[in-house]
Amino acid sequence: EAGVAQSPRYKIIEKRQSVAFWCNPISGHATLYWYQQILGQGPKLLIQFQNNGVVDDSQLPKDRFSAERLKGVDSTLKIQPAKLEDSAVYLCASTHGTGGGTEAFFGQGTRLTVV
Amino acid sequence: AQSVTQPDIHITVSEGASLELRCNYSYGATPYLFWYVQSPGQGLQLLLKYFSGDTLVQGIKGFEAEFKRSQSSFNLRKPSVHWSDAAEYFCAVARFGNEKLTFGTGTRLTIIP
């Protein structure tokens, strides 16, 4: 079974530039998550999708971050404009989405450095 | 809101010694509890999970964890560590009906010969 795919693996941009990350979840997984992991901290949820609808985006800085999951499969997360404090690893995860506490599978992440 | 505390930022253990990583959670009802491991440059891999039933759960790579409701704890243990266990370990909690995870800050495990 193929895992969660993310690209790119690494990205370096200057502040105020824009950047986009892509995620393809495990086939058949209805729920997709984007987490932000700042160095030395645990992952923090940014947004949760159920199929192509947003379930929770309460911690997404909507003035600069946006995400979409067209057709309920792959997803993109965008930052525009980026700030220095956005430097982090962005992790995508997916679950079957049955609400039964099933395992979340994580991609390898995209490491973003804003200079 | 749920929260997770991992009081140990960094632990150093000799190879072959036993290991216990601490995790305390705050949640009003019975939580779903998880331990994930993250090796450098890698994503998170699930070690084990607790939903209900037997409070001692077995996971992969020889790890186990015990849920203690009275102490709001879910500590991870391994009787004998291997050099390959060096990694970052995260405890996480989810509430019933939602798989959204709240993570602790992690414990970095170093193994010395």
mmCIF file of C-alpha atoms in Angstrom:
data_model
loop_
_atom_site.group_PDB
_atom_site.id
_atom_site.type_symbol
_atom_site.label_atom_id
_atom_site.label_comp_id
_atom_site.label_asym_id
_atom_site.label_seq_id
_atom_site.Cartn_x
_atom_site.Cartn_y
_atom_site.Cartn_z
ATOM 1 C CA GLU A 1 0.000 0.000 0.000
ATOM 2 C CA ALA A 2 1.421 3.362 -1.002
ATOM 3 C CA GLY A 3 1.854 5.837 1.825
ATOM 4 C CA VAL A 4 1.048 9.516 2.078
ATOM 5 C CA ALA A 5 3.020 11.400 -0.554
ATOM 6 C CA GLN A 6 4.200 14.966 -0.066
ATOM 7 C CA SER A 7 6.195 17.329 -2.227
ATOM 8 C CA PRO A 8 8.500 19.075 -2.229
ATOM 9 C CA ARG A 9 10.641 17.667 0.583
ATOM 10 C CA TYR A 10 12.491 20.918 1.124
ATOM 11 C CA LYS A 11 11.806 24.518 0.235
ATOM 12 C CA ILE A 12 13.730 27.718 0.956
ATOM 13 C CA ILE A 13 12.054 31.044 0.237
ATOM 14 C CA GLU A 14 12.476 34.651 1.198
ATOM 15 C CA LYS A 15 9.987 36.313 3.490
ATOM 16 C CA ARG A 16 6.972 37.797 1.745
ATOM 17 C CA GLN A 17 7.219 35.222 -1.039
ATOM 18 C CA SER A 18 4.557 32.597 -1.599
ATOM 19 C CA VAL A 19 4.898 28.818 -1.427
ATOM 20 C CA ALA A 20 2.678 25.796 -1.984
ATOM 21 C CA PHE A 21 2.852 22.253 -0.702
ATOM 22 C CA TRP A 22 1.154 19.209 -2.160
ATOM 23 C CA CYS A 23 -0.168 16.083 -0.491
ATOM 24 C CA ASN A 24 -1.647 12.876 -1.887
ATOM 25 C CA PRO A 25 -3.212 10.743 0.872
ATOM 26 C CA ILE A 26 -3.565 6.999 1.012
ATOM 27 C CA SER A 27 -6.131 5.801 -1.484
ATOM 28 C CA GLY A 28 -9.601 5.642 0.016
ATOM 29 C CA HIS A 29 -8.821 7.776 3.048
ATOM 30 C CA ALA A 30 -11.619 10.273 3.487
ATOM 31 C CA THR A 31 -9.961 12.500 6.053
ATOM 32 C CA LEU A 32 -6.858 14.576 5.393
ATOM 33 C CA TYR A 33 -4.937 16.749 7.827
ATOM 34 C CA TRP A 34 -2.216 19.360 7.585
ATOM 35 C CA TYR A 35 -0.011 19.776 10.641
ATOM 36 C CA GLN A 36 2.697 22.348 11.297
ATOM 37 C CA GLN A 37 5.722 21.199 13.295
ATOM 38 C CA ILE A 38 8.015 23.966 14.485
ATOM 39 C CA LEU A 39 11.486 22.882 15.569
ATOM 40 C CA GLY A 40 11.428 21.519 19.102
ATOM 41 C CA GLN A 41 7.629 21.265 19.253
ATOM 42 C CA GLY A 42 5.003 18.679 18.548
ATOM 43 C CA PRO A 43 2.874 18.872 15.414
ATOM 44 C CA LYS A 44 -0.033 21.298 15.566
ATOM 45 C CA LEU A 45 -3.139 20.847 13.455
ATOM 46 C CA LEU A 46 -3.715 23.539 10.847
ATOM 47 C CA ILE A 47 -6.688 22.135 8.959
ATOM 48 C CA GLN A 48 -8.781 18.973 8.700
ATOM 49 C CA PHE A 49 -10.725 17.924 5.604
ATOM 50 C CA GLN A 50 -13.444 15.302 5.368
ATOM 51 C CA ASN A 51 -13.628 14.404 1.686
ATOM 52 C CA ASN A 52 -13.511 17.861 0.061
ATOM 53 C CA GLY A 53 -15.104 19.768 2.933
ATOM 54 C CA VAL A 54 -13.342 21.583 5.765
ATOM 55 C CA VAL A 55 -14.063 20.113 9.213
ATOM 56 C CA ASP A 56 -11.730 22.241 11.324
ATOM 57 C CA ASP A 57 -9.591 25.197 10.308
ATOM 58 C CA SER A 58 -9.695 27.021 13.625
ATOM 59 C CA GLN A 59 -5.905 27.129 13.935
ATOM 60 C CA LEU A 60 -5.168 28.092 10.338
ATOM 61 C CA PRO A 61 -3.850 31.681 10.017
ATOM 62 C CA LYS A 62 -6.323 32.554 7.328
ATOM 63 C CA ASP A 63 -4.775 35.912 6.523
ATOM 64 C CA ARG A 64 -1.837 34.113 4.932
ATOM 65 C CA PHE A 65 -2.557 30.391 4.806
ATOM 66 C CA SER A 66 -5.040 28.665 2.537
ATOM 67 C CA ALA A 67 -5.737 25.043 1.728
ATOM 68 C CA GLU A 68 -7.952 23.136 -0.618
ATOM 69 C CA ARG A 69 -8.835 19.564 -1.368
ATOM 70 C CA LEU A 70 -10.538 19.548 -4.715
ATOM 71 C CA LYS A 71 -12.307 16.296 -5.645
ATOM 72 C CA GLY A 72 -11.683 14.957 -2.156
ATOM 73 C CA VAL A 73 -8.330 13.388 -2.969
ATOM 74 C CA ASP A 74 -5.087 15.343 -3.005
ATOM 75 C CA SER A 75 -4.617 18.663 -1.290
ATOM 76 C CA THR A 76 -2.514 21.797 -1.486
ATOM 77 C CA LEU A 77 -1.499 24.131 1.319
ATOM 78 C CA LYS A 78 -0.406 27.638 0.393
ATOM 79 C CA ILE A 79 1.306 30.395 2.316
ATOM 80 C CA GLN A 80 1.199 33.927 0.950
ATOM 81 C CA PRO A 81 3.062 35.973 2.043
ATOM 82 C CA ALA A 82 5.449 33.905 4.130
ATOM 83 C CA LYS A 83 6.898 35.132 7.407
ATOM 84 C CA LEU A 84 10.051 34.037 9.197
ATOM 85 C CA GLU A 85 7.966 32.289 11.857
ATOM 86 C CA ASP A 86 6.450 30.023 9.202
ATOM 87 C CA SER A 87 9.716 28.085 9.077
ATOM 88 C CA ALA A 88 8.657 24.587 10.044
ATOM 89 C CA VAL A 89 7.964 21.093 8.777
ATOM 90 C CA TYR A 90 4.526 20.761 7.238
ATOM 91 C CA LEU A 91 3.124 17.285 7.677
ATOM 92 C CA CYS A 92 0.200 15.812 5.820
ATOM 93 C CA ALA A 93 -1.709 12.885 7.305
ATOM 94 C CA SER A 94 -4.736 10.840 6.349
ATOM 95 C CA THR A 95 -7.185 8.460 8.013
ATOM 96 C CA HIS A 96 -10.127 6.374 6.929
ATOM 97 C CA GLY A 97 -12.250 8.998 8.624
ATOM 98 C CA THR A 98 -14.693 6.697 10.371
ATOM 99 C CA GLY A 99 -14.403 8.643 13.607
ATOM 100 C CA GLY A 100 -13.310 5.560 15.478
ATOM 101 C CA GLY A 101 -9.844 6.703 16.390
ATOM 102 C CA THR A 102 -8.187 4.870 13.551
ATOM 103 C CA GLU A 103 -4.514 5.319 12.837
ATOM 104 C CA ALA A 104 -3.326 8.482 11.129
ATOM 105 C CA PHE A 105 -0.679 7.860 8.475
ATOM 106 C CA PHE A 106 1.830 10.639 7.986
ATOM 107 C CA GLY A 107 3.865 11.728 5.018
ATOM 108 C CA GLN A 108 7.555 12.577 5.338
ATOM 109 C CA GLY A 109 6.768 16.270 5.432
ATOM 110 C CA THR A 110 7.958 19.398 3.689
ATOM 111 C CA ARG A 111 10.656 21.349 5.498
ATOM 112 C CA LEU A 112 10.139 25.066 4.849
ATOM 113 C CA THR A 113 12.836 27.605 5.611
ATOM 114 C CA VAL A 114 11.916 31.276 5.327
ATOM 115 C CA VAL A 115 14.903 33.611 5.170
ATOM 116 C CA ALA B 1 -9.811 21.324 25.241
ATOM 117 C CA GLN B 2 -7.505 18.371 25.386
ATOM 118 C CA SER B 3 -3.776 18.712 26.060
ATOM 119 C CA VAL B 4 -0.734 16.498 26.440
ATOM 120 C CA THR B 5 2.338 16.983 28.608
ATOM 121 C CA GLN B 6 5.603 15.202 28.078
ATOM 122 C CA PRO B 7 7.749 16.376 30.987
ATOM 123 C CA ASP B 8 11.049 15.007 29.703
ATOM 124 C CA ILE B 9 12.530 16.947 26.789
ATOM 125 C CA HIS B 10 15.564 14.723 26.420
ATOM 126 C CA ILE B 11 16.437 11.300 27.846
ATOM 127 C CA THR B 12 19.716 9.412 27.496
ATOM 128 C CA VAL B 13 19.745 5.656 28.016
ATOM 129 C CA SER B 14 22.427 3.018 27.659
ATOM 130 C CA GLU B 15 21.871 0.364 25.030
ATOM 131 C CA GLY B 16 20.226 -2.659 26.622
ATOM 132 C CA ALA B 17 18.779 -0.666 29.513
ATOM 133 C CA SER B 18 15.083 -0.246 30.150
ATOM 134 C CA LEU B 19 13.163 2.833 29.077
ATOM 135 C CA GLU B 20 10.120 4.710 30.302
ATOM 136 C CA LEU B 21 8.842 7.870 28.623
ATOM 137 C CA ARG B 22 6.217 9.835 30.489
ATOM 138 C CA CYS B 23 2.999 11.251 29.114
ATOM 139 C CA ASN B 24 0.163 12.993 30.944
ATOM 140 C CA TYR B 25 -3.008 14.096 29.264
ATOM 141 C CA SER B 26 -5.911 16.364 30.051
ATOM 142 C CA TYR B 27 -9.293 15.413 28.652
ATOM 143 C CA GLY B 28 -12.752 15.305 30.147
ATOM 144 C CA ALA B 29 -13.797 11.895 28.875
ATOM 145 C CA THR B 30 -12.069 8.675 27.936
ATOM 146 C CA PRO B 31 -9.474 9.638 25.376
ATOM 147 C CA TYR B 32 -7.901 7.881 22.471
ATOM 148 C CA LEU B 33 -4.161 7.813 23.219
ATOM 149 C CA PHE B 34 -1.259 7.279 20.873
ATOM 150 C CA TRP B 35 2.502 7.095 20.825
ATOM 151 C CA TYR B 36 4.297 8.057 17.632
ATOM 152 C CA VAL B 37 8.008 7.902 16.804
ATOM 153 C CA GLN B 38 9.807 10.265 14.459
ATOM 154 C CA SER B 39 13.266 9.518 13.127
ATOM 155 C CA PRO B 40 15.330 12.392 11.668
ATOM 156 C CA GLY B 41 13.905 13.585 8.370
ATOM 157 C CA GLN B 42 11.024 11.149 8.561
ATOM 158 C CA GLY B 43 7.335 11.392 9.155
ATOM 159 C CA LEU B 44 5.598 10.020 12.220
ATOM 160 C CA GLN B 45 5.114 6.306 12.691
ATOM 161 C CA LEU B 46 2.533 4.877 15.059
ATOM 162 C CA LEU B 47 3.993 2.711 17.835
ATOM 163 C CA LEU B 48 0.765 1.871 19.641
ATOM 164 C CA LYS B 49 -2.658 3.169 20.568
ATOM 165 C CA TYR B 50 -5.221 2.844 23.344
ATOM 166 C CA PHE B 51 -8.957 3.117 22.828
ATOM 167 C CA SER B 52 -10.543 0.969 25.505
ATOM 168 C CA GLY B 53 -10.278 -2.387 27.242
ATOM 169 C CA ASP B 54 -6.987 -3.741 28.520
ATOM 170 C CA THR B 55 -5.005 -0.847 29.925
ATOM 171 C CA LEU B 56 -1.674 -2.395 28.945
ATOM 172 C CA VAL B 57 -1.215 -2.174 25.198
ATOM 173 C CA GLN B 58 1.487 -3.731 23.099
ATOM 174 C CA GLY B 59 2.964 -2.028 20.079
ATOM 175 C CA ILE B 60 5.563 -2.479 17.428
ATOM 176 C CA LYS B 61 9.321 -2.730 17.997
ATOM 177 C CA GLY B 62 8.853 -4.202 21.483
ATOM 178 C CA PHE B 63 7.189 -1.130 22.998
ATOM 179 C CA GLU B 64 4.273 -1.172 25.410
ATOM 180 C CA ALA B 65 2.267 1.497 27.225
ATOM 181 C CA GLU B 66 -0.024 1.501 30.216
ATOM 182 C CA PHE B 67 -3.114 3.677 30.537
ATOM 183 C CA LYS B 68 -3.720 4.842 34.099
ATOM 184 C CA ARG B 69 -6.937 6.816 34.341
ATOM 185 C CA SER B 70 -6.368 7.808 37.981
ATOM 186 C CA GLN B 71 -3.069 9.450 37.053
ATOM 187 C CA SER B 72 -4.115 10.688 33.594
ATOM 188 C CA SER B 73 -1.008 9.018 32.275
ATOM 189 C CA PHE B 74 -0.019 6.878 29.320
ATOM 190 C CA ASN B 75 3.656 6.060 29.786
ATOM 191 C CA LEU B 76 5.666 4.267 27.125
ATOM 192 C CA ARG B 77 8.047 1.476 28.115
ATOM 193 C CA LYS B 78 10.572 -0.847 26.579
ATOM 194 C CA PRO B 79 12.520 -3.452 28.583
ATOM 195 C CA SER B 80 15.729 -3.229 26.546
ATOM 196 C CA VAL B 81 16.529 -0.434 24.112
ATOM 197 C CA HIS B 82 18.480 -0.792 20.902
ATOM 198 C CA TRP B 83 20.625 1.868 19.228
ATOM 199 C CA SER B 84 18.003 2.069 16.476
ATOM 200 C CA ASP B 85 15.452 3.350 19.010
ATOM 201 C CA ALA B 86 17.161 6.754 19.067
ATOM 202 C CA ALA B 87 14.488 9.154 17.812
ATOM 203 C CA GLU B 88 11.868 11.671 18.912
ATOM 204 C CA TYR B 89 8.799 10.240 20.628
ATOM 205 C CA PHE B 90 5.436 11.965 20.698
ATOM 206 C CA CYS B 91 2.411 11.215 22.815
ATOM 207 C CA ALA B 92 -0.918 12.307 21.348
ATOM 208 C CA VAL B 93 -4.581 12.358 22.324
ATOM 209 C CA ALA B 94 -7.780 12.409 20.297
ATOM 210 C CA ARG B 95 -11.330 12.656 21.470
ATOM 211 C CA PHE B 96 -14.034 10.122 20.771
ATOM 212 C CA GLY B 97 -15.502 10.490 17.300
ATOM 213 C CA ASN B 98 -12.718 12.645 15.918
ATOM 214 C CA GLU B 99 -9.284 11.518 14.840
ATOM 215 C CA LYS B 100 -7.723 14.980 15.092
ATOM 216 C CA LEU B 101 -4.565 14.607 17.182
ATOM 217 C CA THR B 102 -3.229 16.889 19.898
ATOM 218 C CA PHE B 103 0.464 16.210 20.423
ATOM 219 C CA GLY B 104 2.838 16.717 23.291
ATOM 220 C CA THR B 105 6.118 18.531 22.746
ATOM 221 C CA GLY B 106 8.039 15.284 22.369
ATOM 222 C CA THR B 107 10.893 13.504 24.111
ATOM 223 C CA ARG B 108 14.177 13.076 22.325
ATOM 224 C CA LEU B 109 15.794 9.735 23.092
ATOM 225 C CA THR B 110 19.544 9.292 22.836
ATOM 226 C CA ILE B 111 21.114 5.837 23.135
ATOM 227 C CA ILE B 112 24.696 5.492 24.324
ATOM 228 C CA PRO B 113 26.839 2.360 23.904
#
